[in-house]
Structure formats: C-alpha cells, structure tokens
C-alpha cells in the first residue's frame, strides 16, 4: 500500500522543507504586519534576499495584498511561532504548488478559491501567484501539493462563485 500525497505533508511547521518554511513564515509575518499595522517589508525583503530569491518579496506582496483586500471570509493565518499549519495556510501553499506544476489556471484551482474570493480577485491573483511560484521553483524551492479534501472544506456545500457565474476568465 502506498502513502497518499496528503499523508506525506508535514503537519507541523518545523517539519516542512526550507522553501515551504520560508513561504509560510513570510505569509505569517506579512499577515502579522498587516494586522498590527507594523512595517515588516524590510525584514521580508532581507529574508528573501538571503534565501537567494530577492524578487519573491514583490510577488508575495502583490499576492497577499490581493488576497487580503478581496477575501469574502476571514482567513486563518497563524501567529509566527505556532507549530501547526491552518487549512487556510495549506490552501495558500497548495495554490503556489499548483502554479509550480502548471495547474494554476485549472478549473479545480479556481473552484478551491471560489468560496473565499470573488471571480475578479481569482483572476487578479493569477499574476502574482504564478510569478511567486516560478521564482521559488527556479531556486529549487518546490512547494508540495496539498490534499484534495480542502475542496470540500472550502466549499462547505455552498455553490462556488464559479458555479454561480458559470466560467472563469483567463
């Protein structure tokens, strides 16, 4: 019997590979700065520079700015020192993984996001998400795909924006 991909995803921050730790730490720091009104940009810029991906900061900022400004429900981004990883954080990591594997524009990726974001935001997110994914991938920071059960979690039996409006703009 083989292990499913979802069973191979580490449940704790400390067990993640470096690229995933860097991305998740950056997301958490960015969210903390936004929540507390503190300027974390220089810290993030410096961290990405040290990791050898200085351009990743700009893509991350665009990605998270779009997400935070357009989400239709609150996102569960954990505090910096929390050991566990929320489903919302797995969603973000999974989105970057999908772009790294060439599945970012797939209908399933949009469906996963559609219970959280309006269609216009899903379209806008594509640019910075694909850029961030490519920058990380070129440096060898591969993000593991997340489990498909998230689709059920995020849709909660509700019709998604994609199902209600019929299609996704590419």
PDB file of C-alpha atoms in Angstrom:
ATOM      1  CA  UNK A   1       0.000   0.000   0.000  1.00  0.00           C
ATOM      2  CA  UNK A   2       1.386   3.409  -0.927  1.00  0.00           C
ATOM      3  CA  UNK A   3       1.049   6.519   1.132  1.00  0.00           C
ATOM      4  CA  UNK A   4      -1.290   9.169  -0.156  1.00  0.00           C
ATOM      5  CA  UNK A   5       0.219  12.521  -1.017  1.00  0.00           C
ATOM      6  CA  UNK A   6      -1.728  14.201   1.809  1.00  0.00           C
ATOM      7  CA  UNK A   7      -0.215  11.846   4.392  1.00  0.00           C
ATOM      8  CA  UNK A   8       3.249  12.980   3.279  1.00  0.00           C
ATOM      9  CA  UNK A   9       2.540  16.654   4.045  1.00  0.00           C
ATOM     10  CA  UNK A  10       4.129  17.515   7.388  1.00  0.00           C
ATOM     11  CA  UNK A  11       1.507  18.691   9.889  1.00  0.00           C
ATOM     12  CA  UNK A  12       3.962  20.893  11.783  1.00  0.00           C
ATOM     13  CA  UNK A  13       5.846  23.984  10.649  1.00  0.00           C
ATOM     14  CA  UNK A  14       9.161  22.608  11.908  1.00  0.00           C
ATOM     15  CA  UNK A  15       8.857  19.547   9.642  1.00  0.00           C
ATOM     16  CA  UNK A  16       8.367  21.489   6.404  1.00  0.00           C
ATOM     17  CA  UNK A  17      11.150  21.696   3.812  1.00  0.00           C
ATOM     18  CA  UNK A  18      13.026  25.016   3.774  1.00  0.00           C
ATOM     19  CA  UNK A  19      11.157  26.540   0.810  1.00  0.00           C
ATOM     20  CA  UNK A  20       7.781  25.890   2.429  1.00  0.00           C
ATOM     21  CA  UNK A  21       9.005  27.211   5.772  1.00  0.00           C
ATOM     22  CA  UNK A  22      10.251  30.377   4.094  1.00  0.00           C
ATOM     23  CA  UNK A  23       6.971  30.933   2.266  1.00  0.00           C
ATOM     24  CA  UNK A  24       4.763  30.161   5.274  1.00  0.00           C
ATOM     25  CA  UNK A  25       6.914  32.281   7.605  1.00  0.00           C
ATOM     26  CA  UNK A  26       6.703  35.158   5.111  1.00  0.00           C
ATOM     27  CA  UNK A  27       2.912  34.816   4.840  1.00  0.00           C
ATOM     28  CA  UNK A  28       2.585  34.807   8.625  1.00  0.00           C
ATOM     29  CA  UNK A  29       4.910  37.779   9.068  1.00  0.00           C
ATOM     30  CA  UNK A  30       3.138  39.731   6.314  1.00  0.00           C
ATOM     31  CA  UNK A  31      -0.266  38.992   7.911  1.00  0.00           C
ATOM     32  CA  UNK A  32       1.037  39.954  11.357  1.00  0.00           C
ATOM     33  CA  UNK A  33       2.335  43.253   9.988  1.00  0.00           C
ATOM     34  CA  UNK A  34      -0.994  43.973   8.296  1.00  0.00           C
ATOM     35  CA  UNK A  35      -2.978  43.005  11.393  1.00  0.00           C
ATOM     36  CA  UNK A  36      -0.838  45.034  13.814  1.00  0.00           C
ATOM     37  CA  UNK A  37      -0.069  47.933  11.490  1.00  0.00           C
ATOM     38  CA  UNK A  38       3.682  47.356  11.634  1.00  0.00           C
ATOM     39  CA  UNK A  39       6.121  47.661   8.761  1.00  0.00           C
ATOM     40  CA  UNK A  40       7.637  44.262   8.024  1.00  0.00           C
ATOM     41  CA  UNK A  41       8.645  44.924   4.420  1.00  0.00           C
ATOM     42  CA  UNK A  42      12.374  45.341   5.066  1.00  0.00           C
ATOM     43  CA  UNK A  43      12.501  42.149   7.109  1.00  0.00           C
ATOM     44  CA  UNK A  44      10.744  40.240   4.336  1.00  0.00           C
ATOM     45  CA  UNK A  45      12.900  41.793   1.624  1.00  0.00           C
ATOM     46  CA  UNK A  46      16.055  40.883   3.533  1.00  0.00           C
ATOM     47  CA  UNK A  47      14.899  37.313   4.222  1.00  0.00           C
ATOM     48  CA  UNK A  48      14.140  36.637   0.564  1.00  0.00           C
ATOM     49  CA  UNK A  49      17.456  38.187  -0.446  1.00  0.00           C
ATOM     50  CA  UNK A  50      19.335  35.915   1.975  1.00  0.00           C
ATOM     51  CA  UNK A  51      17.436  32.903   0.601  1.00  0.00           C
ATOM     52  CA  UNK A  52      18.555  33.810  -2.922  1.00  0.00           C
ATOM     53  CA  UNK A  53      15.122  34.849  -4.187  1.00  0.00           C
ATOM     54  CA  UNK A  54      15.047  38.650  -3.796  1.00  0.00           C
ATOM     55  CA  UNK A  55      12.272  39.076  -6.390  1.00  0.00           C
ATOM     56  CA  UNK A  56       9.964  36.783  -4.425  1.00  0.00           C
ATOM     57  CA  UNK A  57       9.130  39.585  -1.991  1.00  0.00           C
ATOM     58  CA  UNK A  58       7.442  41.750  -4.627  1.00  0.00           C
ATOM     59  CA  UNK A  59       5.396  38.817  -5.928  1.00  0.00           C
ATOM     60  CA  UNK A  60       4.435  37.763  -2.383  1.00  0.00           C
ATOM     61  CA  UNK A  61       3.350  41.291  -1.510  1.00  0.00           C
ATOM     62  CA  UNK A  62       1.167  41.538  -4.623  1.00  0.00           C
ATOM     63  CA  UNK A  63      -0.291  38.094  -3.993  1.00  0.00           C
ATOM     64  CA  UNK A  64      -1.109  38.740  -0.326  1.00  0.00           C
ATOM     65  CA  UNK A  65      -2.342  42.305  -0.935  1.00  0.00           C
ATOM     66  CA  UNK A  66      -4.871  40.974  -3.434  1.00  0.00           C
ATOM     67  CA  UNK A  67      -5.904  38.150  -1.132  1.00  0.00           C
ATOM     68  CA  UNK A  68      -6.299  40.323   1.950  1.00  0.00           C
ATOM     69  CA  UNK A  69      -8.186  43.013   0.077  1.00  0.00           C
ATOM     70  CA  UNK A  70     -10.653  40.719  -1.623  1.00  0.00           C
ATOM     71  CA  UNK A  71     -11.359  37.753   0.651  1.00  0.00           C
ATOM     72  CA  UNK A  72     -15.039  37.230   1.337  1.00  0.00           C
ATOM     73  CA  UNK A  73     -14.361  35.364   4.602  1.00  0.00           C
ATOM     74  CA  UNK A  74     -11.696  35.716   7.263  1.00  0.00           C
ATOM     75  CA  UNK A  75      -8.527  33.742   6.733  1.00  0.00           C
ATOM     76  CA  UNK A  76      -6.893  31.664   9.463  1.00  0.00           C
ATOM     77  CA  UNK A  77      -3.256  32.737   9.279  1.00  0.00           C
ATOM     78  CA  UNK A  78      -1.420  31.569  12.346  1.00  0.00           C
ATOM     79  CA  UNK A  79       0.881  33.600  14.518  1.00  0.00           C
ATOM     80  CA  UNK A  80       4.566  33.389  13.708  1.00  0.00           C
ATOM     81  CA  UNK A  81       5.501  30.900  16.408  1.00  0.00           C
ATOM     82  CA  UNK A  82       2.581  28.494  16.092  1.00  0.00           C
ATOM     83  CA  UNK A  83       3.707  24.948  15.328  1.00  0.00           C
ATOM     84  CA  UNK A  84       0.625  23.783  13.429  1.00  0.00           C
ATOM     85  CA  UNK A  85      -0.494  24.842   9.970  1.00  0.00           C
ATOM     86  CA  UNK A  86      -4.049  26.010   9.339  1.00  0.00           C
ATOM     87  CA  UNK A  87      -6.215  24.815   6.445  1.00  0.00           C
ATOM     88  CA  UNK A  88      -6.091  28.352   5.029  1.00  0.00           C
ATOM     89  CA  UNK A  89      -2.292  28.262   5.095  1.00  0.00           C
ATOM     90  CA  UNK A  90      -2.362  24.886   3.347  1.00  0.00           C
ATOM     91  CA  UNK A  91      -4.654  26.465   0.744  1.00  0.00           C
ATOM     92  CA  UNK A  92      -2.106  29.205   0.040  1.00  0.00           C
ATOM     93  CA  UNK A  93       0.764  26.712  -0.132  1.00  0.00           C
ATOM     94  CA  UNK A  94      -1.345  24.481  -2.357  1.00  0.00           C
ATOM     95  CA  UNK A  95      -2.099  27.364  -4.703  1.00  0.00           C
ATOM     96  CA  UNK A  96       1.606  28.076  -5.172  1.00  0.00           C
ATOM     97  CA  UNK A  97       2.237  24.339  -5.652  1.00  0.00           C
ATOM     98  CA  UNK A  98      -0.457  24.235  -8.357  1.00  0.00           C
ATOM     99  CA  UNK A  99       1.225  27.098 -10.203  1.00  0.00           C
ATOM    100  CA  UNK A 100       4.610  25.419  -9.911  1.00  0.00           C
ATOM    101  CA  UNK A 101       3.181  22.286 -11.515  1.00  0.00           C
ATOM    102  CA  UNK A 102       1.420  24.178 -14.302  1.00  0.00           C
ATOM    103  CA  UNK A 103      -2.079  23.738 -12.865  1.00  0.00           C
ATOM    104  CA  UNK A 104      -2.670  27.299 -11.669  1.00  0.00           C
ATOM    105  CA  UNK A 105      -5.298  28.074 -14.290  1.00  0.00           C
ATOM    106  CA  UNK A 106      -7.083  24.756 -13.904  1.00  0.00           C
ATOM    107  CA  UNK A 107     -10.772  24.820 -13.062  1.00  0.00           C
ATOM    108  CA  UNK A 108     -10.135  22.893  -9.805  1.00  0.00           C
ATOM    109  CA  UNK A 109      -7.749  25.550  -8.509  1.00  0.00           C
ATOM    110  CA  UNK A 110     -10.319  28.260  -9.164  1.00  0.00           C
ATOM    111  CA  UNK A 111     -13.053  26.169  -7.549  1.00  0.00           C
ATOM    112  CA  UNK A 112     -10.928  25.811  -4.447  1.00  0.00           C
ATOM    113  CA  UNK A 113     -10.587  29.595  -4.215  1.00  0.00           C
ATOM    114  CA  UNK A 114     -14.115  30.451  -5.280  1.00  0.00           C
ATOM    115  CA  UNK A 115     -15.758  30.097  -1.882  1.00  0.00           C
ATOM    116  CA  UNK A 116     -13.236  32.595  -0.499  1.00  0.00           C
ATOM    117  CA  UNK A 117     -12.753  35.142  -3.291  1.00  0.00           C
ATOM    118  CA  UNK A 118     -14.809  36.848  -5.982  1.00  0.00           C
ATOM    119  CA  UNK A 119     -14.071  35.876  -9.585  1.00  0.00           C
ATOM    120  CA  UNK A 120     -12.263  39.136 -10.322  1.00  0.00           C
ATOM    121  CA  UNK A 121      -9.868  38.525  -7.426  1.00  0.00           C
ATOM    122  CA  UNK A 122      -9.212  34.959  -8.580  1.00  0.00           C
ATOM    123  CA  UNK A 123      -8.257  36.384 -11.966  1.00  0.00           C
ATOM    124  CA  UNK A 124      -6.025  39.091 -10.434  1.00  0.00           C
ATOM    125  CA  UNK A 125      -4.333  36.613  -8.054  1.00  0.00           C
ATOM    126  CA  UNK A 126      -3.067  34.619 -11.042  1.00  0.00           C
ATOM    127  CA  UNK A 127      -0.316  37.103 -11.949  1.00  0.00           C
ATOM    128  CA  UNK A 128       1.471  37.417  -8.611  1.00  0.00           C
ATOM    129  CA  UNK A 129       0.792  33.765  -7.682  1.00  0.00           C
ATOM    130  CA  UNK A 130       2.345  32.471 -10.893  1.00  0.00           C
ATOM    131  CA  UNK A 131       5.304  34.851 -10.561  1.00  0.00           C
ATOM    132  CA  UNK A 132       5.944  33.810  -6.941  1.00  0.00           C
ATOM    133  CA  UNK A 133       5.653  30.135  -7.853  1.00  0.00           C
ATOM    134  CA  UNK A 134       8.095  30.496 -10.736  1.00  0.00           C
ATOM    135  CA  UNK A 135      10.664  32.440  -8.682  1.00  0.00           C
ATOM    136  CA  UNK A 136      10.612  29.828  -5.920  1.00  0.00           C
ATOM    137  CA  UNK A 137      10.692  26.930  -8.387  1.00  0.00           C
ATOM    138  CA  UNK A 138      13.703  28.362 -10.272  1.00  0.00           C
ATOM    139  CA  UNK A 139      15.619  28.457  -6.971  1.00  0.00           C
ATOM    140  CA  UNK A 140      14.636  24.867  -6.197  1.00  0.00           C
ATOM    141  CA  UNK A 141      12.043  25.714  -3.545  1.00  0.00           C
ATOM    142  CA  UNK A 142       9.338  23.271  -4.599  1.00  0.00           C
ATOM    143  CA  UNK A 143       6.054  23.507  -2.713  1.00  0.00           C
ATOM    144  CA  UNK A 144       4.281  20.172  -2.221  1.00  0.00           C
ATOM    145  CA  UNK A 145       0.708  19.872  -3.500  1.00  0.00           C
ATOM    146  CA  UNK A 146      -1.881  19.784  -0.735  1.00  0.00           C
ATOM    147  CA  UNK A 147      -4.669  17.238  -0.335  1.00  0.00           C
ATOM    148  CA  UNK A 148      -7.871  17.433  -2.356  1.00  0.00           C
ATOM    149  CA  UNK A 149     -10.112  17.233   0.716  1.00  0.00           C
ATOM    150  CA  UNK A 150      -9.650  21.001   1.014  1.00  0.00           C
ATOM    151  CA  UNK A 151     -12.111  21.426  -1.834  1.00  0.00           C
ATOM    152  CA  UNK A 152     -14.843  20.052   0.412  1.00  0.00           C
ATOM    153  CA  UNK A 153     -13.675  22.141   3.378  1.00  0.00           C
ATOM    154  CA  UNK A 154     -13.686  25.392   1.450  1.00  0.00           C
ATOM    155  CA  UNK A 155     -16.900  24.853  -0.435  1.00  0.00           C
ATOM    156  CA  UNK A 156     -18.847  23.625   2.610  1.00  0.00           C
ATOM    157  CA  UNK A 157     -21.658  22.512   0.354  1.00  0.00           C
ATOM    158  CA  UNK A 158     -22.161  26.075  -0.926  1.00  0.00           C
ATOM    159  CA  UNK A 159     -22.207  26.908  -4.583  1.00  0.00           C
ATOM    160  CA  UNK A 160     -18.944  28.463  -5.568  1.00  0.00           C
ATOM    161  CA  UNK A 161     -18.673  31.736  -7.451  1.00  0.00           C
ATOM    162  CA  UNK A 162     -17.529  29.741 -10.478  1.00  0.00           C
ATOM    163  CA  UNK A 163     -20.624  27.542 -10.355  1.00  0.00           C
ATOM    164  CA  UNK A 164     -22.885  30.567  -9.870  1.00  0.00           C
ATOM    165  CA  UNK A 165     -21.336  32.684 -12.628  1.00  0.00           C
ATOM    166  CA  UNK A 166     -20.522  29.822 -14.952  1.00  0.00           C
ATOM    167  CA  UNK A 167     -16.926  30.360 -16.030  1.00  0.00           C
ATOM    168  CA  UNK A 168     -13.509  31.690 -15.159  1.00  0.00           C
ATOM    169  CA  UNK A 169     -11.774  34.401 -17.115  1.00  0.00           C
ATOM    170  CA  UNK A 170      -8.220  33.585 -18.179  1.00  0.00           C
TER     171      UNK A 170
END
